[in-house]
CSV table of C-alpha atoms in Angstrom, one decimal:
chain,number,residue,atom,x,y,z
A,1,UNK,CA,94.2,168.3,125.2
A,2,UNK,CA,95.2,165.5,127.2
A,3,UNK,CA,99.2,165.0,127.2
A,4,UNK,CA,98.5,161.1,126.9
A,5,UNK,CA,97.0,161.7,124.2
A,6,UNK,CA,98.7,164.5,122.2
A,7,UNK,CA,100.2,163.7,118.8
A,8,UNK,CA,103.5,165.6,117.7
A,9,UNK,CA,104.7,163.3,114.7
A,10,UNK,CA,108.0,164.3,112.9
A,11,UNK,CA,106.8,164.7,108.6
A,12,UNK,CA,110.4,163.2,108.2
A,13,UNK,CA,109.5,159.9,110.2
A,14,UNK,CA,106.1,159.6,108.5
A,15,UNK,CA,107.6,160.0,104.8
A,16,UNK,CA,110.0,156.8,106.0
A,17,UNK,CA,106.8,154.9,107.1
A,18,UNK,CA,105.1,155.6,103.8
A,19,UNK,CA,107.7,154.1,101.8
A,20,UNK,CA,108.3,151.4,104.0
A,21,UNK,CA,104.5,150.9,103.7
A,22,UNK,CA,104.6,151.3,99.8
A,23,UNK,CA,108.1,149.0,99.5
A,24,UNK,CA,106.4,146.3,100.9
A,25,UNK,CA,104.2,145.2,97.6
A,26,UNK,CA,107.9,144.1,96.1
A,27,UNK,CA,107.9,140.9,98.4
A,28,UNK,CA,110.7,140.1,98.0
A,29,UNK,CA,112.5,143.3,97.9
A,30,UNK,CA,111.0,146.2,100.0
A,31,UNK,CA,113.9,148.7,99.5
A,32,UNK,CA,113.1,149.8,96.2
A,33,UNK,CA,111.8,153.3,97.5
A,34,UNK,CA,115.0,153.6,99.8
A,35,UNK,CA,117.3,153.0,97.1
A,36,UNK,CA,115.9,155.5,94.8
A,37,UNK,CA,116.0,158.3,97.0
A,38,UNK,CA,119.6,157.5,98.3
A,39,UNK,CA,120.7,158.0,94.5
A,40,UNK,CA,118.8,160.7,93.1
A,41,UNK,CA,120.6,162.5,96.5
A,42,UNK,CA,123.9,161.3,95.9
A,43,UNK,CA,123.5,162.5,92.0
A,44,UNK,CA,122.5,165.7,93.6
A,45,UNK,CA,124.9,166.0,96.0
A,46,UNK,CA,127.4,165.8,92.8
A,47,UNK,CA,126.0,168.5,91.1
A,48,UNK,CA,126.1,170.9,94.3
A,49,UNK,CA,122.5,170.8,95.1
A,50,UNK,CA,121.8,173.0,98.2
A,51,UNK,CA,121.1,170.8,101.4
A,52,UNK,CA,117.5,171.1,101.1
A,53,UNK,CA,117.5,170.5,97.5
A,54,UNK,CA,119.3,167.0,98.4
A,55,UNK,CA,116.8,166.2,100.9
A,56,UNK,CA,114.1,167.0,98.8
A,57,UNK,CA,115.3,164.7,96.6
A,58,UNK,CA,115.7,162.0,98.7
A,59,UNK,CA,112.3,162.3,100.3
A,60,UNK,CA,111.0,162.4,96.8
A,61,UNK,CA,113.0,159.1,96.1
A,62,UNK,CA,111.4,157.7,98.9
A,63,UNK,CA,107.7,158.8,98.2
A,64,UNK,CA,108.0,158.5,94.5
A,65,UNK,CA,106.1,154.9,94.3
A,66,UNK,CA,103.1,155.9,96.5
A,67,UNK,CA,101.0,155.3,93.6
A,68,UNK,CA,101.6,151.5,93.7
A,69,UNK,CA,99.5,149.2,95.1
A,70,UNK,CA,99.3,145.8,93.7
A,71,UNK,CA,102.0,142.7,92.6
A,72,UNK,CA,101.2,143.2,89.1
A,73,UNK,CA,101.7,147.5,88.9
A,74,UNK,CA,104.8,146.4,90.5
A,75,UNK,CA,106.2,143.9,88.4
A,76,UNK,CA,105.6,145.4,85.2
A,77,UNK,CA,107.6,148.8,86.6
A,78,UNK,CA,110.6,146.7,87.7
A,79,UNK,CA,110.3,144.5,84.2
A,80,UNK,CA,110.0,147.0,81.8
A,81,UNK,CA,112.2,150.0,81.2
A,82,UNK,CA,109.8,152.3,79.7
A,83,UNK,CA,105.9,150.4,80.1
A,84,UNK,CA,102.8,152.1,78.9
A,85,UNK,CA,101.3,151.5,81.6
A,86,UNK,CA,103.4,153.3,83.8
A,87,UNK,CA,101.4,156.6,83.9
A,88,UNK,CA,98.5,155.1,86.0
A,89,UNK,CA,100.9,155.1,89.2
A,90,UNK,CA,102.3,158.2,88.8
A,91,UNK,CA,98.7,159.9,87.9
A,92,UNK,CA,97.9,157.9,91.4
A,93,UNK,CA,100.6,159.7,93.2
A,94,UNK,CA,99.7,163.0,92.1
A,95,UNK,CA,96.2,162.9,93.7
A,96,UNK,CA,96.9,161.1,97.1
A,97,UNK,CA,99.5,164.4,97.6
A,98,UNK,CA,98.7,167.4,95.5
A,99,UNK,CA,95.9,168.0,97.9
A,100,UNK,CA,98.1,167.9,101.3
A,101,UNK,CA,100.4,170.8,102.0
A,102,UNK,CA,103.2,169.2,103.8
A,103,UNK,CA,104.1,166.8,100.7
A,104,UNK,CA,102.1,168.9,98.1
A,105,UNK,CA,105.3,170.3,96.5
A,106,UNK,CA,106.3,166.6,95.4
A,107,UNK,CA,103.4,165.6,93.7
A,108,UNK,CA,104.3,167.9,90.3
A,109,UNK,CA,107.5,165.6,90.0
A,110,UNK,CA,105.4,162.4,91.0
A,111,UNK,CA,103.8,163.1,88.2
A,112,UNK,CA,106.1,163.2,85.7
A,113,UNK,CA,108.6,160.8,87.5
A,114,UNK,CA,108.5,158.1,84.4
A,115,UNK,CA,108.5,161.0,81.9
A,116,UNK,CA,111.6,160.9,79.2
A,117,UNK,CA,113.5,164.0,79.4
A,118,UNK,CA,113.0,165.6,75.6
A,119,UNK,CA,109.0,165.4,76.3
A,120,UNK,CA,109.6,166.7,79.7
A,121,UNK,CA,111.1,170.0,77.9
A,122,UNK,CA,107.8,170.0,76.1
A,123,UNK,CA,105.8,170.7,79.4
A,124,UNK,CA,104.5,173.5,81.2
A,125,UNK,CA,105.6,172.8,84.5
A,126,UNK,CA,108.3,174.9,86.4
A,127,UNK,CA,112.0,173.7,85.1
A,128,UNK,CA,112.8,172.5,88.9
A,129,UNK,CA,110.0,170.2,89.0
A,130,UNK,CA,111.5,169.0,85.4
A,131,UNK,CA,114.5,168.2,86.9
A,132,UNK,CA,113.8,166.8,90.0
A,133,UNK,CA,111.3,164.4,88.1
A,134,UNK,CA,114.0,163.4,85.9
A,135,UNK,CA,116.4,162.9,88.2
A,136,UNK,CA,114.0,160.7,90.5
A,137,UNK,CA,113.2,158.9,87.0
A,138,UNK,CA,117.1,158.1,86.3
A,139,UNK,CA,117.8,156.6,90.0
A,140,UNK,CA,114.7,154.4,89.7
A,141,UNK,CA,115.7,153.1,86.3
A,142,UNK,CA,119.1,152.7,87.9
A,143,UNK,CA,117.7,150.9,90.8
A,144,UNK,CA,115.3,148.0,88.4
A,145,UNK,CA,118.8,147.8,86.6
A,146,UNK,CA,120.6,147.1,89.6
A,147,UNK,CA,118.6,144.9,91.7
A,148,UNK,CA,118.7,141.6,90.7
A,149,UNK,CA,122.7,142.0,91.0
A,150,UNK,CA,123.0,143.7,95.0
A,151,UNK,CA,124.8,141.3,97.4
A,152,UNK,CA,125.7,139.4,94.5
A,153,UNK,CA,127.5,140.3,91.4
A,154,UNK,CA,126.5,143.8,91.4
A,155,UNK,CA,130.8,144.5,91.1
A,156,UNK,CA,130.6,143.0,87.9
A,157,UNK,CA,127.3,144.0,87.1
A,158,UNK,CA,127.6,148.0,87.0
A,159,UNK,CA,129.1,148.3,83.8
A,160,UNK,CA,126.0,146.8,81.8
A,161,UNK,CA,123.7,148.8,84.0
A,162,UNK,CA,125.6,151.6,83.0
A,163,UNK,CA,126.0,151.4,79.2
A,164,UNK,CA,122.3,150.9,79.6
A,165,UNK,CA,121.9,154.2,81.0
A,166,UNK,CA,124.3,155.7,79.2
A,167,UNK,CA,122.6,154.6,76.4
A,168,UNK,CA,119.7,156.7,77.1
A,169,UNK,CA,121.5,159.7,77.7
A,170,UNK,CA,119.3,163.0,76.2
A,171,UNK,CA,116.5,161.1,75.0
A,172,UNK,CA,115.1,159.6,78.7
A,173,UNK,CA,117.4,161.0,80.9
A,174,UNK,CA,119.4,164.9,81.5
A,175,UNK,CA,122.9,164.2,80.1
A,176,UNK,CA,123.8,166.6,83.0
A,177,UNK,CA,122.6,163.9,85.5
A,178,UNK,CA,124.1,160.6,83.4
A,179,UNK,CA,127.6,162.8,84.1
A,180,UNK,CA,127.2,163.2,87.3
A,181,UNK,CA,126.3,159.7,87.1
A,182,UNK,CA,129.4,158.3,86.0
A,183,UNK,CA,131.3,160.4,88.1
A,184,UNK,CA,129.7,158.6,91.4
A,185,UNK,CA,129.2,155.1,90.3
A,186,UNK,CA,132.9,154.6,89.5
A,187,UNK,CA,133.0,154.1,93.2
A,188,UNK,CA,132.6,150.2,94.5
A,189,UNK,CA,131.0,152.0,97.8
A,190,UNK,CA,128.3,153.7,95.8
A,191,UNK,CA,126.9,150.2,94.7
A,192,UNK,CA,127.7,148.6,97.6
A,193,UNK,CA,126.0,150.6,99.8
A,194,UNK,CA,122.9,150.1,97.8
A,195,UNK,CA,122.7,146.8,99.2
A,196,UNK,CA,120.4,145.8,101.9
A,197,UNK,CA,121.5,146.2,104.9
A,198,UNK,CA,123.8,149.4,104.7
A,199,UNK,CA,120.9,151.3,102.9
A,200,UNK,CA,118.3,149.8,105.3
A,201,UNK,CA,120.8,151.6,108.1
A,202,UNK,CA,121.3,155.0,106.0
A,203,UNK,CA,118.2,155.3,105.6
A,204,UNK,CA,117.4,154.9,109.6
A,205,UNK,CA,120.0,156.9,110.3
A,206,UNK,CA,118.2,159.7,107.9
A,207,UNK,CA,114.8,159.0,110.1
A,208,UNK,CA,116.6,159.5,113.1
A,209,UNK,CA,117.4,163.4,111.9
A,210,UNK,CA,114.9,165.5,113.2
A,211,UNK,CA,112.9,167.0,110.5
A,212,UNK,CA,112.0,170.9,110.6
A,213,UNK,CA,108.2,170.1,110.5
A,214,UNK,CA,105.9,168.3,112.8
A,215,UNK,CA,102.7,167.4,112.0
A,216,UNK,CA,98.9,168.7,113.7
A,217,UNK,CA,96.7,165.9,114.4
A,218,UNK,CA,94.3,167.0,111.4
A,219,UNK,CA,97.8,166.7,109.4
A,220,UNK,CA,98.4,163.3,110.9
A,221,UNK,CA,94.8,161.8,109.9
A,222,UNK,CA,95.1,163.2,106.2
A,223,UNK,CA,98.5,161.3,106.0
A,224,UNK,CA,96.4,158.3,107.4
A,225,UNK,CA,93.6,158.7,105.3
A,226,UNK,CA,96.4,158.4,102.4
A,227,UNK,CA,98.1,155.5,103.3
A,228,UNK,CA,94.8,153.6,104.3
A,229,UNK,CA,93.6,154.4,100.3
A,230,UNK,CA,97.1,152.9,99.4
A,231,UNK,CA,96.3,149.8,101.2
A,232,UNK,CA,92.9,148.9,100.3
A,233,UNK,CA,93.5,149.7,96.7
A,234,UNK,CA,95.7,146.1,96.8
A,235,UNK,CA,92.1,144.4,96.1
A,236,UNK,CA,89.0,145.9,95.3
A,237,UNK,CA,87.2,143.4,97.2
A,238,UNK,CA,89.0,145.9,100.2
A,239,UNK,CA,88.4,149.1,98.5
A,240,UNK,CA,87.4,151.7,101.4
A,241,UNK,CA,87.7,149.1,104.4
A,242,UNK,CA,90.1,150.8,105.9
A,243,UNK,CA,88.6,154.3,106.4
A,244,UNK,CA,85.1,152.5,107.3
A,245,UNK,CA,86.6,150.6,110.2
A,246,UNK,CA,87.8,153.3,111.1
A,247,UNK,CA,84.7,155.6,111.1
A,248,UNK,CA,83.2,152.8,113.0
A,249,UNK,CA,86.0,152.7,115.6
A,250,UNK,CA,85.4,156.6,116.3
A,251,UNK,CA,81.4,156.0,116.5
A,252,UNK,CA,82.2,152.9,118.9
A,253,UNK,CA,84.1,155.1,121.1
A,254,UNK,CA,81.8,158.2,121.2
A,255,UNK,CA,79.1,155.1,122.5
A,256,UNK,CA,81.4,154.5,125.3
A,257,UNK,CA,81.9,158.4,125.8
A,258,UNK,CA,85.7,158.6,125.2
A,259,UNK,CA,87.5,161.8,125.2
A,260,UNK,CA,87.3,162.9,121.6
A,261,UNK,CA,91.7,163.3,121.3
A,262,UNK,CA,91.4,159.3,122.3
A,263,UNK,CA,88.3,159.1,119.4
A,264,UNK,CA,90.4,160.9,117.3
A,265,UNK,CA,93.7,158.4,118.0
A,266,UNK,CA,91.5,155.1,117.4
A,267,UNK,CA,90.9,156.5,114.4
A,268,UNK,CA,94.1,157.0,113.2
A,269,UNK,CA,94.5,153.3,114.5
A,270,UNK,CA,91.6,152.3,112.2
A,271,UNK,CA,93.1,154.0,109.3
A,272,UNK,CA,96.2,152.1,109.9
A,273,UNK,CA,95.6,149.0,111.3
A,274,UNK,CA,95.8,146.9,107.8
A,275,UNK,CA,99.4,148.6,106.2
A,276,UNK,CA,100.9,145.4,106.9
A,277,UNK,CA,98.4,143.8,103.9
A,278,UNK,CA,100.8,145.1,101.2
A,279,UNK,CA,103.5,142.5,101.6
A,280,UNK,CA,100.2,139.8,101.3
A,281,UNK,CA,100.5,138.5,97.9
A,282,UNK,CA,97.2,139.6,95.5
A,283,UNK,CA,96.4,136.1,94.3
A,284,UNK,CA,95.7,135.7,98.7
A,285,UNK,CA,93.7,138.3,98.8
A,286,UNK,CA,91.8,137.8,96.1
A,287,UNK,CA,90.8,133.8,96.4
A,288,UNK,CA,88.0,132.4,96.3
A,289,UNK,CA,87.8,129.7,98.5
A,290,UNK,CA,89.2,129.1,102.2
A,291,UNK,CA,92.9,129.8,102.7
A,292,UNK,CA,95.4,126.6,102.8
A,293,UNK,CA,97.9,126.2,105.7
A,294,UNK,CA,100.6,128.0,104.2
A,295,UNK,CA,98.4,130.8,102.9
A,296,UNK,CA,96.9,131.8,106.3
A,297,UNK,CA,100.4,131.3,107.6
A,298,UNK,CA,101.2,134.6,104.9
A,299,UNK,CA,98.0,136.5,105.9
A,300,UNK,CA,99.0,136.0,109.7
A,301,UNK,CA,102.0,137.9,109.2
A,302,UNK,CA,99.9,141.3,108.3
A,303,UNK,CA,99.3,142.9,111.3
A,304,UNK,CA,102.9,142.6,112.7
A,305,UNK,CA,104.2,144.1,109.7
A,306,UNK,CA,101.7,147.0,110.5
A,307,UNK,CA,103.5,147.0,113.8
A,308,UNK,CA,106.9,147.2,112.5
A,309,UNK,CA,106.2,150.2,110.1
A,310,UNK,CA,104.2,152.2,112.7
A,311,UNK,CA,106.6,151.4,115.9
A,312,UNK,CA,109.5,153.5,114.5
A,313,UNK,CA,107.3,156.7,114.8
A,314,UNK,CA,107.8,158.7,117.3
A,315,UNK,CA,104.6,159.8,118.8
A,316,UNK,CA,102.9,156.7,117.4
A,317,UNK,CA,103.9,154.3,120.0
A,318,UNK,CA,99.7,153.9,121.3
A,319,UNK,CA,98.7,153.4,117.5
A,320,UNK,CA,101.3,150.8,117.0
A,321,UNK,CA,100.0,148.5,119.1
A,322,UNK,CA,96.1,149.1,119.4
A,323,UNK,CA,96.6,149.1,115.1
A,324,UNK,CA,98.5,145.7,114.9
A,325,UNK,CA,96.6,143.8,118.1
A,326,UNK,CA,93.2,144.1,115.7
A,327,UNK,CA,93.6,139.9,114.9
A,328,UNK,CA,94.3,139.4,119.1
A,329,UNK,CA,91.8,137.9,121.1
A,330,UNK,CA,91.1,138.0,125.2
A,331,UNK,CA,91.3,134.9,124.7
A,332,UNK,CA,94.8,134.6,123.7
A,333,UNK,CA,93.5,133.2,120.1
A,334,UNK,CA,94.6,135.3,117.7
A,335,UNK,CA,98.0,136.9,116.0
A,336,UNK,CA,100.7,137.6,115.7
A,337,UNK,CA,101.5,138.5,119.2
A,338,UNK,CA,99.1,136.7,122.2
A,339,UNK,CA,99.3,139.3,124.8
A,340,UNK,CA,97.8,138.7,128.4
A,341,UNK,CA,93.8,139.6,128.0
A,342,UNK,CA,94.8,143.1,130.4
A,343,UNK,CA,97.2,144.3,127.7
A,344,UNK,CA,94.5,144.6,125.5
A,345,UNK,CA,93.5,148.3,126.0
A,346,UNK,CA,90.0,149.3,125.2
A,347,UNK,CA,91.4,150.7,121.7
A,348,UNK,CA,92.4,147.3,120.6
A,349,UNK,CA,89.4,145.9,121.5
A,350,UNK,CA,87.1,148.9,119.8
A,351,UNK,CA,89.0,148.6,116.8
A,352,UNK,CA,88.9,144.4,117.3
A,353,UNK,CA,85.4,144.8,117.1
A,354,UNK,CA,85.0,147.1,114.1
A,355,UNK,CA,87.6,145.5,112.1
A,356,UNK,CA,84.9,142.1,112.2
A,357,UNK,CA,82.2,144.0,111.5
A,358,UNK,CA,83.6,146.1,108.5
A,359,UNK,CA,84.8,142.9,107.0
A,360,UNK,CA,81.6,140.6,107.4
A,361,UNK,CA,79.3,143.5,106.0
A,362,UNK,CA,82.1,143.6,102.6
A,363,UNK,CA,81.9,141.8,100.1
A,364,UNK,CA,84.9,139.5,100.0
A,365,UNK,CA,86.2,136.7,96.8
A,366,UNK,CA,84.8,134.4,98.9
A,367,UNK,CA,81.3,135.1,100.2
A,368,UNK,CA,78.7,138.1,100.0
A,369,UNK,CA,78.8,140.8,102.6
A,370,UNK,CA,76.4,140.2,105.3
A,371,UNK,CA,72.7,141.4,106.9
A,372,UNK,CA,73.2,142.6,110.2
A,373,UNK,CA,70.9,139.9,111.8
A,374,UNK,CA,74.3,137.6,110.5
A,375,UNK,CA,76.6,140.2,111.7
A,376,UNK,CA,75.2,140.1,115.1
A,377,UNK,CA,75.0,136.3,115.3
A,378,UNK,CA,78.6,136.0,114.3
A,379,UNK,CA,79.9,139.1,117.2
A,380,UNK,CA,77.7,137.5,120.0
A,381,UNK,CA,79.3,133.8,119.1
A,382,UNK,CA,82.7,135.8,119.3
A,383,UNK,CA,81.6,138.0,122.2
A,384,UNK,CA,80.9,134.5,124.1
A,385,UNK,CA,83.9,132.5,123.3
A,386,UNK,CA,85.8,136.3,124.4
A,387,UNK,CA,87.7,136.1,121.1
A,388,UNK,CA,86.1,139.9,121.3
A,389,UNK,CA,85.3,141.7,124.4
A,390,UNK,CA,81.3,141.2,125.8
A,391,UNK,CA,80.6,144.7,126.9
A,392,UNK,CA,81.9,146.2,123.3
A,393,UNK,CA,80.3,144.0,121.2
A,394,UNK,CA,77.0,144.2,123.6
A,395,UNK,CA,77.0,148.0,122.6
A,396,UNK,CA,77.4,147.9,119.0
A,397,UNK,CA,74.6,145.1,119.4
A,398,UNK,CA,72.5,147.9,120.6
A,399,UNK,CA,73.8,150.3,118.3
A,400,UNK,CA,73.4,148.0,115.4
A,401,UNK,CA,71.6,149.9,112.7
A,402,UNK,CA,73.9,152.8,113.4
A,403,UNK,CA,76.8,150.8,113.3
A,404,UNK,CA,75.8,148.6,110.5
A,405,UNK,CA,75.3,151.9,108.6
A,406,UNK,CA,78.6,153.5,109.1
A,407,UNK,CA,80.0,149.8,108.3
A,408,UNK,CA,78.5,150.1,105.0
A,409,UNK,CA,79.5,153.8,104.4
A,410,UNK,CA,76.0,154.7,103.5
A,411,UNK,CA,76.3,157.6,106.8
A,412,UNK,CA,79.1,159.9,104.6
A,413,UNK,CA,81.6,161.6,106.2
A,414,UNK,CA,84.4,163.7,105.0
A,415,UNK,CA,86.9,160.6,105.4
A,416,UNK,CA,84.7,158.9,102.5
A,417,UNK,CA,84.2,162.0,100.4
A,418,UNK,CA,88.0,162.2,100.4
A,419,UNK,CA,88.7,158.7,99.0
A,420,UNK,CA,86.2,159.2,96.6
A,421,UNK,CA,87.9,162.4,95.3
A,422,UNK,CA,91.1,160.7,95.2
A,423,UNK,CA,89.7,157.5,93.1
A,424,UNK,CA,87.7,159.9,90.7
């Protein structure tokens, strides 16, 4: 393989992007995730856990929310202490990581994260994964408690948020874990460093540990495939768009005769480039009409915060930027960035090109998906004003039944049979 374009991705680093991916759909508090998993680990490191027994708990803490996709799954989890509904994310969860290895042994207490303790004793499940899910399901509960209060009152706070949890004691939560509980919180520091910039800094500091297992590029694309389903779950008007740009990416680069590793890379791109969607709110995404000044001045923010999750990734550095310049034009009209036309690699531009496709064949709120006679009008309009590059979009042009296929995900692959296992 080409060293330029090997992957060797740290799992540690990746599990950091997924909850900084997930964290976004709280708007206006995207450290949910980080919080969790820096208490669960503190509660553990009370009780003596071994060292990977407290990491596994805080990676837990961290992945714990994977299941969430939209405003509303959100705000009924941080509004309610014990919702009905909550099941739906955890059962989520479960699927996206029973079925790969390196974060298979957290999808057990995933689960059962939202489970009350006395059923939990109930279930056939191994009596670590009862505990760990607990103990992940006590520092969220902590964390909804808490967060309206941090860099405010949250001194004065604690002892509500504690007789509240106290209260619970046996019935939701391991009386084991509400002592070791009390034991930690009676420190200002705990709840301070909860707050968020000093858990924001812990938990880079955390990423900046190497981890003890790096990832294979197969690895890398099944975590991608996994956060892309996250993604396009937030509207079902999205559902699947981001693994089918992505399969068009890689068939737009085997036209030009790239080197597969590169293919292989603008894939992983593809699968990535719309993370930064989460932090759009639904109602957005899902209107009907034309967006209003302020709205697209929301949407335009997407694709550099795909850029700010990916760029911390060591290894991902190529990605980063080819995922996040998918809105840039040679033209310098686009966002968020404008780079000179000869920063745009021909990975940006491939997955420039695909992205436009995918979306005009979807259906969207607004308007019906597309024939390709439309699709091609629309490219060659774009191609000429060199909002997209000529010589790609000339290509797909004369590829255009094949691509518009792929587009459409009527060509299946093993990226769409995936999803499809996951949503059933």
């Amino acid at each position: 393989m080409d060293q330029a374009y090997k992957l060797n991705v740290d799992l540690r680093q990746m599990i950091l992007a997924i909850e900084t991916t997930v964290s976004l759909v709280g708007m206006n508090d995207t450290n949910h995730g980080k919080r969790v998993g820096y208490i669960a680990s503190e509660i553990g490191a009370e009780l003596d856990f071994s060292e990977p027994d407290i990491q596994f708990a805080f990676e837990l803490g961290m992945l714990h929310d994977c299941g969430v996709s939209t405003e509303q799954m959100h705000s009924n989890l941080v509004n309610h202490f014990d919702w009905d509904g909550a099941d739906t994310h955890c059962k989520i969860g479960y699927r996206l990581l029973h079925m790969f290895e390196p974060l298979s042994k957290f999808a057990i207490p995933i689960l059962y994260h939202h489970t009350p303790w006395e059923e939990l004793q109930t279930l056939d499940i191994s009596n670590y994964d009862k505990r760990m899910a607990n103990l992940t399901f006590l520092a969220d509960r902590i964390d909804v408690l808490a967060a309206s209060h941090y860099g405010t009152d949250i001194l004065l706070a604690r002892a509500d948020i504690v007789d509240a949890v106290v209260r619970c004691s046996g019935r939701y939560f391991n009386p084991e874990f509400i002592s070791a509980f009390l034991d930690i919180e009676s420190s200002e520091a705990f709840w301070i460093s909860l707050e968020d910039r000093h858990i924001a800094r812990y938990t880079w500091d955390m990423g900046s540990v190497p981890g003890n297992q790096m990832l294979s590029l197969e690895q890398i694309k099944h975590l991608s495939l996994i956060l892309a389903y996250i993604v396009d779950q937030k509207s079902h008007f999205t559902t699947q768009h981001s693994v089918r740009v992505a399969d068009l990416a890689k068939y737009i680069s085997s036209i030009f005769g790239l080197p597969e590793e590169r293919c292989d890379k603008i894939e992983i791109a593809g699968l990535l480039h719309d993370l930064g969607k989460l932090h759009v709110p639904d109602d957005i995404l899902e209107k009907k009409g034309p967006l209003d000044k302020e709205e697209r001045s929301v949407m335009n923010r997407h694709s550099y915060e795909t850029y700010e999750i990916l760029r911390h990734i060591d290894g991902l550095e190529d990605i980063a930027r080819w995922a996040s310049y998918h809105h840039e034009g040679l033209n310098g009209i686009g966002y968020p960035f404008h780079p000179e036309k000869r920063d745009l690699s021909i990975e940006a531009r491939i997955i420039s090109v695909a992205d436009v496709f995918q979306a005009l064949v979807q259906d969207r709120p607004y308007r019906k998906g597309m024939s390709l006679k439309q699709v091609t009008d629309i490219l060659t309009e774009m191609s000429e004003s060199e909002k997209l590059d000529k010589e790609i979009v000339s290509r797909v042009i004369n590829a255009g039944e094949s691509c518009y296929a792929v587009a459409m995900g009527s060509d299946p692959n093993k990226n769409q049979e995936y999803m499809r296992s996951i949503s059933s």
